[in-house]
Structure formats: C-alpha cells, structure tokens
Short mmCIF file of C-alpha atoms and ligand atoms in Angstrom, two decimals:
data_model
loop_
_atom_site.label_atom_id
_atom_site.label_comp_id
_atom_site.label_asym_id
_atom_site.label_seq_id
_atom_site.Cartn_x
_atom_site.Cartn_y
_atom_site.Cartn_z
CA MET G 556 0.88 -2.86 -46.81
CA ARG G 557 -2.48 -4.28 -47.79
CA THR G 558 -4.44 -2.54 -50.50
CA ARG G 559 -7.33 -0.57 -49.10
CA TYR G 560 -10.67 -1.34 -50.77
CA ASP G 561 -13.84 0.75 -50.72
CA LEU G 562 -16.49 -0.80 -52.94
CA HIS G 563 -19.59 1.22 -51.96
CA THR G 564 -19.69 5.02 -52.37
CA HIS G 565 -22.02 7.73 -53.67
CA SER G 566 -21.48 10.88 -55.73
CA ASN G 567 -23.78 13.77 -56.60
CA TYR G 568 -25.13 11.63 -59.44
CA SER G 569 -27.30 10.17 -56.65
CA ASP G 570 -27.43 11.28 -53.01
CA GLY G 571 -23.73 11.94 -52.37
CA VAL G 572 -22.48 15.52 -52.10
CA LEU G 573 -19.21 15.27 -54.06
CA ALA G 574 -18.84 15.18 -57.83
CA PRO G 575 -17.37 11.84 -59.00
CA GLY G 576 -13.96 13.39 -59.70
CA ALA G 577 -13.77 14.99 -56.25
CA LEU G 578 -14.83 11.71 -54.62
CA VAL G 579 -12.04 9.84 -56.41
CA ARG G 580 -9.46 12.46 -55.40
CA LEU G 581 -10.56 12.25 -51.77
CA ALA G 582 -10.42 8.44 -51.88
CA GLY G 583 -6.88 8.63 -53.25
CA GLU G 584 -5.83 11.06 -50.51
CA ARG G 585 -7.27 8.70 -47.92
CA GLY G 586 -5.21 5.78 -49.19
CA VAL G 587 -7.87 3.86 -51.11
CA GLY G 588 -6.24 1.69 -53.77
CA VAL G 589 -9.41 0.17 -55.25
CA LEU G 590 -12.59 2.24 -55.36
CA ALA G 591 -16.08 1.56 -56.70
CA LEU G 592 -18.69 4.27 -57.30
CA THR G 593 -22.13 2.76 -56.63
CA ASP G 594 -24.75 5.47 -57.09
CA HIS G 595 -28.43 4.64 -56.55
CA ASP G 596 -29.92 3.26 -59.77
CA THR G 597 -27.54 5.08 -62.09
CA VAL G 598 -24.20 4.57 -63.83
CA ALA G 599 -24.04 8.15 -65.15
CA GLY G 600 -21.17 9.24 -62.87
CA LEU G 601 -18.84 6.35 -63.71
CA GLU G 602 -17.09 7.87 -66.70
CA GLU G 603 -16.01 11.00 -64.80
CA ALA G 604 -14.85 8.90 -61.85
CA GLY G 605 -12.91 6.49 -64.08
CA THR G 606 -11.13 9.35 -65.82
CA MET G 607 -10.02 10.88 -62.52
CA ALA G 608 -8.93 7.48 -61.19
CA ARG G 609 -6.64 6.99 -64.21
CA GLU G 610 -5.24 10.47 -63.67
CA ILE G 611 -4.31 9.89 -60.01
CA GLY G 612 -3.40 6.21 -60.45
CA ILE G 613 -5.92 4.26 -58.39
CA THR G 614 -7.96 1.29 -59.56
CA PHE G 615 -11.57 2.12 -60.34
CA ILE G 616 -14.46 -0.35 -60.43
CA ASN G 617 -17.69 0.45 -62.26
CA GLY G 618 -20.55 -0.05 -59.82
CA VAL G 619 -24.20 0.68 -59.09
CA GLU G 620 -26.58 0.23 -56.13
CA ILE G 621 -30.03 -0.98 -57.17
CA SER G 622 -33.13 -0.68 -54.97
CA VAL G 623 -35.21 -3.85 -55.16
CA ASN G 624 -38.44 -5.23 -53.79
CA TRP G 625 -38.37 -8.53 -51.97
CA ASN G 626 -41.56 -9.74 -50.26
CA ASN G 627 -42.79 -6.17 -49.87
CA ARG G 628 -39.52 -5.08 -48.31
CA VAL G 629 -36.79 -2.93 -49.83
CA LEU G 630 -33.26 -4.28 -50.24
CA HIS G 631 -30.21 -2.75 -51.87
CA ILE G 632 -28.13 -4.77 -54.30
CA VAL G 633 -24.71 -3.48 -55.27
CA GLY G 634 -23.43 -4.45 -58.71
CA LEU G 635 -19.64 -4.42 -59.09
CA ASN G 636 -17.58 -4.49 -62.25
CA VAL G 637 -20.59 -3.99 -64.50
CA ASP G 638 -20.38 -2.86 -68.11
CA PRO G 639 -21.93 0.63 -67.86
CA HIS G 640 -22.99 0.50 -71.51
CA ASP G 641 -24.95 -2.74 -71.22
CA ARG G 642 -28.36 -2.06 -72.80
CA ARG G 643 -30.41 -4.33 -70.56
CA LEU G 644 -28.83 -2.91 -67.44
CA LEU G 645 -29.51 0.66 -68.57
CA ALA G 646 -33.11 -0.18 -69.48
CA GLY G 647 -33.58 -1.86 -66.11
CA LEU G 648 -32.15 1.06 -64.15
CA GLN G 649 -34.53 3.36 -65.99
CA ILE G 650 -37.46 1.52 -64.36
CA ASN G 651 -36.19 2.56 -60.94
CA ILE G 652 -35.35 6.10 -62.06
CA ASP G 653 -38.94 6.50 -63.33
CA GLN G 654 -40.14 5.23 -59.95
CA ARG G 655 -38.02 7.84 -58.23
CA TYR G 656 -39.71 10.69 -60.11
CA THR G 657 -43.19 9.22 -59.62
CA ARG G 658 -42.59 8.72 -55.91
CA ALA G 659 -41.16 12.23 -55.53
CA GLU G 660 -44.39 13.70 -56.97
CA MET G 661 -46.38 11.73 -54.42
CA MET G 662 -44.04 12.88 -51.66
CA TYR G 663 -44.42 16.55 -52.65
CA ARG G 664 -48.19 16.10 -52.38
CA ARG G 665 -47.81 14.37 -49.03
CA PHE G 666 -45.65 17.18 -47.64
CA ARG G 667 -48.02 19.83 -49.00
CA LYS G 668 -50.81 18.14 -47.03
CA LEU G 669 -48.59 18.23 -43.97
CA GLY G 670 -48.18 21.97 -44.53
CA VAL G 671 -44.51 21.65 -45.42
CA SER G 672 -43.49 23.23 -48.69
CA ILE G 673 -40.18 21.80 -49.94
CA LEU G 674 -40.59 21.26 -53.70
CA GLU G 675 -38.12 23.98 -54.67
CA GLU G 676 -35.57 23.00 -52.03
CA VAL G 677 -35.62 19.38 -53.17
CA GLU G 678 -35.50 20.17 -56.87
CA GLY G 679 -32.64 22.60 -56.28
CA ARG G 680 -30.61 19.76 -54.74
CA VAL G 681 -31.31 16.96 -57.15
CA GLY G 682 -29.04 18.36 -59.86
CA LYS G 683 -27.62 15.54 -61.93
CA SER G 684 -29.57 12.78 -60.28
CA ALA G 685 -33.04 11.43 -59.71
CA PRO G 686 -34.64 12.37 -56.38
CA THR G 687 -33.87 10.24 -53.31
CA ARG G 688 -35.18 10.50 -49.78
CA THR G 689 -31.82 11.99 -48.82
CA HIS G 690 -32.60 15.02 -51.00
CA PHE G 691 -35.88 15.43 -49.12
CA ALA G 692 -34.04 15.06 -45.81
CA ARG G 693 -31.51 17.76 -46.68
CA ALA G 694 -34.33 20.04 -47.87
CA LEU G 695 -36.15 19.57 -44.55
CA VAL G 696 -32.96 20.59 -42.75
CA GLU G 697 -32.57 23.60 -45.05
CA ILE G 698 -36.04 24.96 -44.25
CA GLY G 699 -35.51 24.35 -40.54
CA ALA G 700 -38.23 21.69 -40.17
CA VAL G 701 -35.70 19.34 -38.53
CA LYS G 702 -32.25 19.77 -37.03
CA ASP G 703 -30.43 17.18 -39.10
CA VAL G 704 -30.82 14.43 -41.69
CA LYS G 705 -31.16 11.77 -39.04
CA GLN G 706 -34.11 13.57 -37.50
CA ALA G 707 -35.66 14.04 -40.95
CA PHE G 708 -35.78 10.25 -41.37
CA LYS G 709 -36.98 9.72 -37.83
CA ARG G 710 -39.84 12.21 -38.08
CA TYR G 711 -40.83 12.21 -41.73
CA LEU G 712 -39.06 9.91 -44.16
CA GLY G 713 -38.47 6.59 -42.44
CA HIS G 714 -40.70 3.60 -43.18
CA GLY G 715 -44.23 4.28 -41.86
CA LYS G 716 -43.57 7.98 -41.12
CA PRO G 717 -45.87 10.72 -42.54
CA GLY G 718 -43.63 11.57 -45.51
CA TYR G 719 -42.90 7.95 -46.42
CA VAL G 720 -44.22 6.79 -49.79
CA SER G 721 -43.33 3.31 -51.01
CA ALA G 722 -42.04 2.77 -54.52
CA ALA G 723 -42.45 -0.17 -56.88
CA TRP G 724 -38.76 -0.99 -57.16
CA THR G 725 -37.69 -3.71 -59.52
CA PRO G 726 -37.80 -7.31 -58.19
CA LEU G 727 -34.64 -8.76 -56.60
CA GLN G 728 -34.32 -11.44 -59.27
CA ASP G 729 -34.33 -8.90 -62.12
CA ALA G 730 -31.67 -6.67 -60.61
CA VAL G 731 -29.31 -9.59 -60.00
CA THR G 732 -29.88 -10.81 -63.55
CA TRP G 733 -29.11 -7.37 -65.05
CA ILE G 734 -25.91 -7.13 -63.03
CA ARG G 735 -24.74 -10.59 -64.06
CA ASN G 736 -25.67 -10.10 -67.71
CA ALA G 737 -23.62 -6.89 -67.63
CA GLY G 738 -20.61 -8.95 -66.54
CA GLY G 739 -20.79 -7.89 -62.89
CA ASN G 740 -21.06 -9.47 -59.45
CA ALA G 741 -24.15 -8.92 -57.30
CA VAL G 742 -23.53 -8.01 -53.66
CA LEU G 743 -26.18 -7.85 -50.93
CA ALA G 744 -25.58 -4.38 -49.47
CA HIS G 745 -25.38 -3.59 -45.73
CA PRO G 746 -27.42 -6.60 -44.50
CA HIS G 747 -27.48 -5.36 -40.91
CA VAL G 748 -29.35 -2.13 -41.68
CA TYR G 749 -32.65 -3.72 -42.77
CA GLY G 750 -33.61 -4.53 -39.20
CA PHE G 751 -34.49 -8.11 -40.10
CA THR G 752 -34.56 -11.01 -37.69
CA ARG G 753 -31.95 -13.71 -38.25
CA THR G 754 -34.63 -15.97 -39.76
CA ARG G 755 -35.75 -13.34 -42.23
CA LEU G 756 -32.19 -12.44 -43.10
CA ARG G 757 -31.48 -16.08 -43.94
CA SER G 758 -34.55 -16.13 -46.10
CA VAL G 759 -33.30 -12.98 -47.90
CA VAL G 760 -29.91 -14.56 -48.48
CA GLN G 761 -31.55 -17.76 -49.73
CA SER G 762 -33.52 -15.77 -52.35
CA PHE G 763 -30.43 -13.76 -53.22
CA VAL G 764 -28.38 -16.92 -53.84
CA GLU G 765 -31.18 -18.45 -55.92
CA ALA G 766 -31.25 -15.25 -58.00
CA GLY G 767 -27.51 -15.57 -58.69
CA GLY G 768 -26.09 -13.29 -56.00
CA GLU G 769 -22.43 -13.85 -55.20
CA ALA G 770 -21.36 -11.75 -52.23
CA ILE G 771 -22.41 -10.08 -48.99
CA GLU G 772 -21.13 -6.73 -47.79
CA VAL G 773 -19.77 -7.90 -44.44
CA VAL G 774 -17.95 -4.68 -43.60
CA THR G 775 -19.63 -1.29 -44.04
CA GLY G 776 -18.80 2.18 -42.72
CA ASN G 777 -20.87 1.96 -39.56
CA SER G 778 -21.00 -1.77 -38.85
CA THR G 779 -19.67 -3.07 -35.54
CA ALA G 780 -17.21 -5.93 -35.15
CA ALA G 781 -20.06 -8.11 -33.84
CA GLN G 782 -22.24 -7.33 -36.88
CA THR G 783 -19.34 -8.17 -39.17
CA ARG G 784 -18.84 -11.51 -37.41
CA ASP G 785 -22.54 -12.29 -37.88
CA MET G 786 -22.44 -11.42 -41.56
CA VAL G 787 -19.29 -13.47 -42.10
CA LEU G 788 -21.09 -16.51 -40.64
CA LEU G 789 -24.03 -15.86 -42.92
CA ALA G 790 -21.76 -15.59 -45.96
CA GLU G 791 -19.96 -18.80 -45.04
CA GLU G 792 -23.21 -20.68 -44.49
CA TYR G 793 -24.35 -19.85 -48.04
CA GLY G 794 -20.93 -20.06 -49.70
CA LEU G 795 -20.86 -16.38 -50.60
CA CYS G 796 -17.89 -14.07 -51.07
CA GLY G 797 -17.35 -10.99 -48.93
CA SER G 798 -17.23 -7.33 -49.90
CA VAL G 799 -16.36 -4.10 -48.08
CA GLY G 800 -17.60 -0.55 -48.57
CA SER G 801 -18.04 2.63 -46.55
CA ASP G 802 -21.38 3.70 -48.10
CA PHE G 803 -19.84 7.17 -48.25
CA HIS G 804 -22.26 10.03 -48.97
CA THR G 805 -20.67 13.13 -47.42
CA PRO G 806 -17.48 14.03 -45.54
CA GLU G 807 -19.78 15.34 -42.77
CA ASN G 808 -20.56 11.74 -41.75
CA HIS G 809 -17.22 10.84 -40.22
CA TRP G 810 -18.44 7.30 -39.42
CA ALA G 811 -18.97 6.64 -43.12
CA MET G 812 -15.92 8.41 -44.52
CA VAL G 813 -14.61 7.16 -47.84
CA GLY G 814 -12.00 4.47 -47.24
CA ARG G 815 -13.05 4.03 -43.62
CA CYS G 816 -13.79 0.33 -43.55
CA ALA G 817 -12.11 -2.52 -41.76
CA ALA G 818 -10.30 -5.23 -43.69
CA LEU G 819 -12.28 -8.20 -44.97
CA PRO G 820 -11.88 -11.12 -42.53
CA ALA G 821 -9.37 -13.57 -43.97
CA SER G 822 -11.74 -16.54 -43.77
CA LEU G 823 -13.90 -15.20 -46.60
CA GLU G 824 -13.11 -15.21 -50.30
CA PRO G 825 -13.13 -11.56 -51.41
CA VAL G 826 -15.48 -10.64 -54.24
CA TRP G 827 -12.48 -9.05 -55.99
CA GLY G 828 -10.87 -12.51 -56.15
CA ARG G 829 -13.26 -13.04 -59.07
CA TRP G 830 -11.83 -10.18 -61.09
CA SER G 831 -8.29 -11.32 -61.75
P1 AMP B 124 -34.32 6.12 -51.29
O1 AMP B 124 -33.56 5.09 -52.07
O2 AMP B 124 -34.62 7.35 -52.11
O3 AMP B 124 -35.53 5.58 -50.61
O4 AMP B 124 -33.34 6.65 -50.16
C1 AMP B 124 -32.55 5.78 -49.46
C2 AMP B 124 -31.34 6.53 -48.93
O5 AMP B 124 -31.72 7.31 -47.82
C3 AMP B 124 -30.26 5.59 -48.41
O6 AMP B 124 -29.39 5.24 -49.44
C4 AMP B 124 -29.56 6.45 -47.39
O7 AMP B 124 -28.57 7.23 -48.02
C5 AMP B 124 -30.65 7.35 -46.89
N1 AMP B 124 -31.19 6.92 -45.58
C6 AMP B 124 -32.10 5.97 -45.34
N2 AMP B 124 -32.38 5.89 -44.02
C7 AMP B 124 -31.62 6.84 -43.41
C8 AMP B 124 -31.46 7.28 -42.06
N3 AMP B 124 -32.16 6.74 -41.06
N4 AMP B 124 -30.58 8.28 -41.82
C9 AMP B 124 -29.89 8.86 -42.83
N5 AMP B 124 -30.00 8.48 -44.11
C10 AMP B 124 -30.85 7.49 -44.41
MN1 MN B 125 -27.99 6.78 -50.18
MN1 MN B 126 -28.00 1.31 -49.50
MN1 MN B 127 -25.31 3.13 -50.57
#
C-alpha cells in the first residue's frame, strides 16, 4: 500500500483546534504515514508534534505556512523540512507575528465601530498562537453575529468586507529565502484558492520560481480533480515538484480532514523525493 502523505495541517498553535499531539494521533489513526505540521507563521508547535509522532511511529516533517505579500496580494508559502531553530527563520516569522497583533488591534477597532464587541471572545480563543482571521470568525459565531465561519468570512472578514484589514506581510522573496536557508523546500500553497486568472497565476509562479520556490501544492483537501489537473500542468510548465496536503484545521470540516487528500499524480516529482 502506498504511504499516505499529508504535508499541510494546522494545530492550536495557529488557527487549528487540536493540540499538536492530538493532531498527530488523529493523523496516525487515519492512516497518515508522513505528516507535516504547518502552522501560520510559527514553528512553536513542532516539538510537541514531533515527540508524539516518534511515540506512535509515524514520520514527522517540520513545517510552517508563511503569509507573504506579492504585488499587493496575499499568498501562502509552505516551508517543509525546515530547521525550527534556524535564527533567520525565527526572526523572519516574528515580523509576521508582530503584524498579526498590530492587525488584530485595528480589527478590534473596526468591529467596535461596527457595533460588534468581540475582543474578549477573540482573545479567549487565541491561546498559544497569534491572532488569525479564523479566531475572529469563530468569535463572531460564538456571539451569534453569524451562523458559521463561512458566513463570517462572507459578511465581515473576507477581502474588501467591513472587518477586513490588510497586513504588511513579509515579501515573497524573503519567505522563500528563509525557508531555503533553514534547509527546507518552499511550496506554493493551495494555488486555486487565490481566485487568480490563469495569466496572473503564471505570473505568481514565475516570481515564486525566481525566488527559489521548488514545489506547488497540487492536491489540497477541497480541490477538485479538474483543479488538480490544472495545477499539475502549471507545475510541469515551470519544472516544479508537487506536494499534497489537506489544510486541516478542525475535524468539523469533513472536506479538509487530516489525511484526506488524493495521491500525487505520478507524472510529477514529489517534493519528498528531495528528502532522501
Ligand atoms: P489570516 O492569515 O489571519 O488572514 O487568516 C487566514 C486564514 O483564514 C486561512 O488560513 C483560513 O484558515 C481562513 N480562511 C480564509 N478565508 C476563509 C473562508 N472563506 N472560509 C473559512 N476560512 C477562511
Ligand atoms: Mn488557516
Ligand atoms: Mn493557507
Ligand atoms: Mn493552511
């Protein structure tokens, strides 16, 4: 049987709901043989996850998902197999973490103006991590302002909506450089979710390759077979490897359950081929 890979997941060190150890246990139960934890802008959960992975006997990959700015748009770059103690990586991630706190302050002010008081509900949920929009979304559900997280993004938190505040994330080039200097591989995360035209997507991939990016996530939890085919073509055109990941946040989202991702199409070199 083929080894099941899931190289994109979140714990409660960012906007996931499970502690790293619980995430690893669940992944093991669901037949994942190689798992990466890729929290937003932090590597703080990796040690706990790695310890649990050794205990239950699955392979664990140190990862991170970095928010970056590219031509005034936000992209997510996953770093796989990074050294979590690398000084430059840690200093770089801190730039984004600081942005998260600054942006959250601005968002609290924005919501206060909208007559929605959620500071306590958000802060109560952040716990071990820096604030993300997901924490705001869950807080909005908690106070009954919206019926679910999806609606929270649609009404308040999505790009251009009343609660949306942009952040000065680190430039694409810098994030890729930190990942590579920390011994890792840079992966362009979930390319189909940005809503870009084909032309713009090619321009993103061009910049990503020039920055030193090595792989595209061609299979994610909610991508369709057609989207995967498109992304495989894109990867082939630019000579990039492929990666797979569920983008797991919570067991409530059955479409993005940990380990629930299709196999990487055989025509692409897997990013993990670079690790042996
Ligand atoms: P942030 O990095 O704080 O701006 O938050 C981005 C996170 O919000 C993503 O990683 C997703 O987990 C979540 N997110 C973004 N858009 C949506 C959406 N439409 N529905 C649900 N979650 C979303
Ligand atoms: Mn997230
Ligand atoms: Mn992402
Ligand atoms: Mn993610």
